[in-house]
Coordinates of C-alpha atoms in Angstrom, one line a residue:
M1 CA 35.3 -26.2 1.1
N2 CA 32.9 -25.8 -1.8
D3 CA 30.2 -28.3 -2.0
P4 CA 30.8 -30.3 -5.3
K5 CA 27.1 -30.6 -5.8
E6 CA 26.5 -26.9 -5.5
H7 CA 26.6 -26.4 -9.3
E8 CA 24.2 -29.3 -9.8
R9 CA 21.7 -27.8 -7.4
R10 CA 21.9 -24.2 -8.7
P11 CA 19.6 -24.7 -11.8
E12 CA 17.0 -26.2 -9.6
S13 CA 17.3 -23.5 -7.0
E14 CA 17.1 -20.8 -9.7
T15 CA 14.0 -22.4 -11.2
F16 CA 12.4 -22.5 -7.8
L17 CA 13.2 -18.8 -7.2
I18 CA 11.8 -17.8 -10.6
E19 CA 8.5 -19.6 -9.7
E20 CA 8.5 -18.0 -6.3
Y21 CA 9.1 -14.6 -8.0
K22 CA 6.1 -15.1 -10.2
H23 CA 4.0 -16.2 -7.2
V24 CA 5.0 -13.1 -5.3
L25 CA 4.0 -10.8 -8.1
E26 CA 0.7 -12.6 -8.7
S27 CA 0.0 -12.1 -4.9
F28 CA 0.8 -8.4 -5.3
W29 CA -1.6 -7.9 -8.1
R30 CA -4.3 -9.9 -6.4
S31 CA -3.9 -7.7 -3.3
E32 CA -4.1 -4.6 -5.5
E33 CA -7.2 -5.7 -7.3
L34 CA -8.9 -6.8 -4.0
G35 CA -8.3 -3.3 -2.6
E36 CA -9.8 -1.6 -5.6
R37 CA -12.9 -3.8 -5.5
R38 CA -13.4 -3.1 -1.8
V39 CA -13.1 0.7 -2.3
N40 CA -15.4 0.6 -5.4
F41 CA -18.0 -1.3 -3.3
F42 CA -17.8 1.2 -0.5
I43 CA -18.1 4.2 -2.9
T44 CA -21.1 2.6 -4.7
L45 CA -22.8 1.8 -1.4
T46 CA -22.2 5.3 -0.1
T47 CA -23.6 6.8 -3.3
A48 CA -26.7 4.6 -3.1
V49 CA -27.3 5.7 0.5
V50 CA -26.9 9.3 -0.3
A51 CA -29.3 9.0 -3.2
A52 CA -31.9 7.4 -1.0
F53 CA -31.5 10.2 1.6
A54 CA -31.8 12.8 -1.2
A55 CA -35.0 11.1 -2.4
L56 CA -36.4 11.0 1.1
S57 CA -35.6 14.6 1.7
A58 CA -37.3 15.6 -1.6
K59 CA -40.5 14.1 -0.4
G60 CA -40.3 15.9 2.9
D61 CA -40.3 13.3 5.6
A62 CA -42.5 10.9 3.5
G63 CA -44.8 10.5 6.5
L64 CA -42.1 9.2 8.7
G65 CA -41.9 12.2 11.0
E66 CA -39.1 12.0 13.5
K67 CA -38.2 8.5 12.2
A68 CA -36.8 10.2 9.1
D69 CA -34.1 11.9 11.2
L70 CA -33.3 8.6 13.0
I71 CA -33.0 6.8 9.7
F72 CA -30.6 9.5 8.4
I73 CA -28.5 9.4 11.5
Y74 CA -28.3 5.6 11.8
G75 CA -27.6 5.4 8.1
L76 CA -24.7 7.7 8.4
L77 CA -23.4 5.9 11.5
S78 CA -23.5 2.6 9.6
M79 CA -21.6 4.1 6.7
L80 CA -19.1 5.6 9.0
V81 CA -18.4 2.3 10.6
F82 CA -18.2 0.5 7.3
G83 CA -15.9 3.3 6.0
G84 CA -13.6 2.8 9.0
M85 CA -13.4 -0.9 8.4
T86 CA -12.6 -0.2 4.7
L87 CA -9.8 2.2 5.7
A88 CA -8.3 -0.4 8.0
R89 CA -8.4 -3.0 5.2
I90 CA -6.8 -0.6 2.7
I91 CA -4.0 0.2 5.1
R92 CA -3.3 -3.5 5.6
R93 CA -3.5 -4.1 1.8
N94 CA -0.9 -1.3 1.3
L95 CA 1.4 -2.8 3.8
E96 CA 1.1 -6.3 2.4
S97 CA 1.6 -5.0 -1.2
H98 CA 4.9 -3.4 -0.2
K99 CA 5.9 -6.5 1.6
Y100 CA 5.4 -8.4 -1.7
I101 CA 7.6 -5.8 -3.5
R102 CA 10.4 -6.2 -1.0
A103 CA 10.1 -10.0 -1.3
A104 CA 10.5 -9.7 -5.0
G105 CA 13.6 -7.4 -4.5
R106 CA 15.2 -10.1 -2.3
I107 CA 14.9 -12.6 -5.2
R108 CA 16.2 -10.1 -7.7
R109 CA 19.2 -9.7 -5.4
Y110 CA 20.0 -13.4 -5.7
F111 CA 20.5 -13.0 -9.5
A112 CA 22.2 -9.6 -9.3
D113 CA 24.8 -11.0 -7.0
R114 CA 25.6 -13.7 -9.4
D115 CA 25.7 -11.8 -12.7
E116 CA 26.8 -8.2 -13.0
Q117 CA 25.2 -7.9 -16.4
V118 CA 21.8 -8.6 -14.9
R119 CA 22.2 -5.4 -12.8
F120 CA 22.2 -3.2 -15.8
H121 CA 18.7 -4.4 -16.8
L122 CA 17.0 -4.2 -13.5
Y123 CA 14.3 -1.5 -13.3
F124 CA 13.8 -1.9 -9.5
E125 CA 16.6 -2.1 -7.0
P126 CA 17.6 -5.6 -5.7
R127 CA 17.0 -4.9 -2.1
D128 CA 14.5 -5.9 0.6
D129 CA 14.5 -2.8 2.9
K130 CA 12.5 -0.7 0.5
P131 CA 10.0 0.5 -0.5
I132 CA 8.2 1.2 2.7
R133 CA 4.9 3.0 3.4
K134 CA 5.1 6.2 5.3
K135 CA 3.3 9.4 6.0
E136 CA 5.0 12.7 6.8
W137 CA 3.4 15.4 8.9
K138 CA 3.7 17.8 6.0
D139 CA 1.3 15.6 4.1
I140 CA -1.6 16.2 6.5
I141 CA -2.9 19.1 4.4
S142 CA -2.6 17.1 1.2
V143 CA -4.6 14.3 -0.4
G144 CA -1.3 12.6 -1.4
T145 CA -1.6 10.8 -4.7
G146 CA -5.3 10.7 -4.5
G147 CA -5.2 6.9 -4.2
L148 CA -7.6 4.5 -2.7
L149 CA -6.7 5.3 0.9
E150 CA -7.1 9.1 0.5
T151 CA -10.4 8.5 -1.3
V152 CA -11.8 6.4 1.6
A153 CA -10.5 8.9 4.2
L154 CA -12.1 11.8 2.3
V155 CA -15.5 10.1 2.1
N156 CA -15.3 9.1 5.8
S157 CA -14.6 12.8 6.6
L158 CA -17.6 13.9 4.6
I159 CA -19.9 11.4 6.3
F160 CA -18.7 12.5 9.7
A161 CA -19.2 16.1 8.8
A162 CA -22.7 15.5 7.6
L163 CA -23.5 13.6 10.8
I164 CA -22.2 16.4 13.0
A165 CA -24.1 19.0 10.9
K166 CA -27.3 17.0 11.3
W167 CA -26.9 17.1 15.1
M168 CA -25.6 20.7 15.3
T169 CA -24.9 23.1 12.5
W170 CA -23.0 23.1 9.2
P171 CA -20.1 25.3 10.5
V172 CA -19.6 22.8 13.3
G173 CA -19.9 20.1 10.6
L174 CA -16.9 21.6 8.8
I175 CA -14.9 21.5 11.9
G176 CA -15.9 17.8 12.2
F177 CA -14.6 17.3 8.7
V178 CA -11.2 18.6 9.7
V179 CA -11.1 16.6 12.9
A180 CA -12.0 13.4 11.1
W181 CA -9.4 14.0 8.4
I182 CA -6.6 14.6 11.0
A183 CA -7.7 11.6 13.1
Q184 CA -7.5 9.3 10.1
F185 CA -4.2 10.7 9.0
I186 CA -2.7 10.0 12.5
Y187 CA -4.2 6.5 12.5
V188 CA -2.6 5.8 9.0
K189 CA 0.7 7.2 10.1
L190 CA 0.8 5.1 13.2
R191 CA -0.1 1.9 11.3
Y192 CA 2.5 2.6 8.7
E193 CA 5.2 3.2 11.4
A194 CA 4.2 -0.1 13.0
G195 CA 4.3 -1.9 9.6
K196 CA 7.8 -0.9 8.7
P197 CA 10.1 -4.0 8.2
K198 CA 12.0 -4.8 11.4
K199 CA 15.8 -4.8 11.3
E200 CA 16.0 -8.6 11.6
E201 CA 13.7 -9.0 8.7
V202 CA 16.0 -7.2 6.3
R203 CA 18.7 -9.3 4.7
F204 CA 19.8 -7.2 1.7
P205 CA 19.6 -3.5 2.6
G206 CA 21.1 -0.8 0.4
N207 CA 20.9 0.1 -3.2
L208 CA 22.9 -1.1 -6.2
S209 CA 25.9 1.2 -5.5
S210 CA 26.4 -0.4 -2.1
L211 CA 26.7 -4.0 -3.4
D212 CA 29.9 -5.9 -2.6
H213 CA 31.0 -5.8 -6.2
P214 CA 30.9 -2.4 -8.0
I215 CA 28.9 -2.2 -11.2
R216 CA 30.9 -1.8 -14.4
E217 CA 30.2 1.0 -16.8
P218 CA 28.6 -0.2 -20.0
E219 CA 31.2 -0.6 -22.8
N220 CA 29.7 2.2 -24.9
G221 CA 30.3 4.6 -22.0
C222 CA 26.7 5.4 -21.5
E223 CA 25.5 5.6 -17.9
A224 CA 23.0 3.0 -16.7
N225 CA 19.9 4.9 -15.4
R226 CA 17.9 3.1 -12.8
P227 CA 15.0 4.7 -11.1
A228 CA 15.0 4.3 -7.3
A229 CA 12.3 2.2 -5.7
L230 CA 9.3 4.1 -4.4
D231 CA 9.2 5.1 -0.8
S232 CA 5.6 5.9 -0.4

């Protein structure tokens, strides 16, 4: 039997979901901004350290002797550790951001299930199984979209190459660059695989065409074009 108070509760429930939707999107943007600030700080710090090393090199060893090499090596090691921490935080931020997008999709599904006309105006699909973060092996020789994660991975690889070159030679340093890039790619790929939504976490899989009630064509005969949610 239908609950006679269901219609009385629905406006309150929808108001709650709208506020929850706003909160989810605000959390998404905060996560995005935090990631950008973290990467900007890392790049700024790396630039300052490189500038200091360049100034020290221009003055010879500045009377430091062997200590100059130690300062150079320890400085690079410190930056490499900080870069690794930044990479890990960006991966977590990327996974959290997509979790927020899926949460928003779940709320969109509530309204799409109750009003067919709403579906024609949705830009993103009302689903909570996508988007997901992933890395394909074919992307290993690519910088992807050139986003924050790729930027940090590239800087880390350059730092590692400089460190190896300081100990050995520049040709070996180039090999170190490739090794560092591949190692970070594998790490990111594994983290993304582990961060995929579990089957029991997904309540509304599928796209609009797989909803229980088919979508009507608009009265003017025009097709409703909806871009699919991002997969990367």
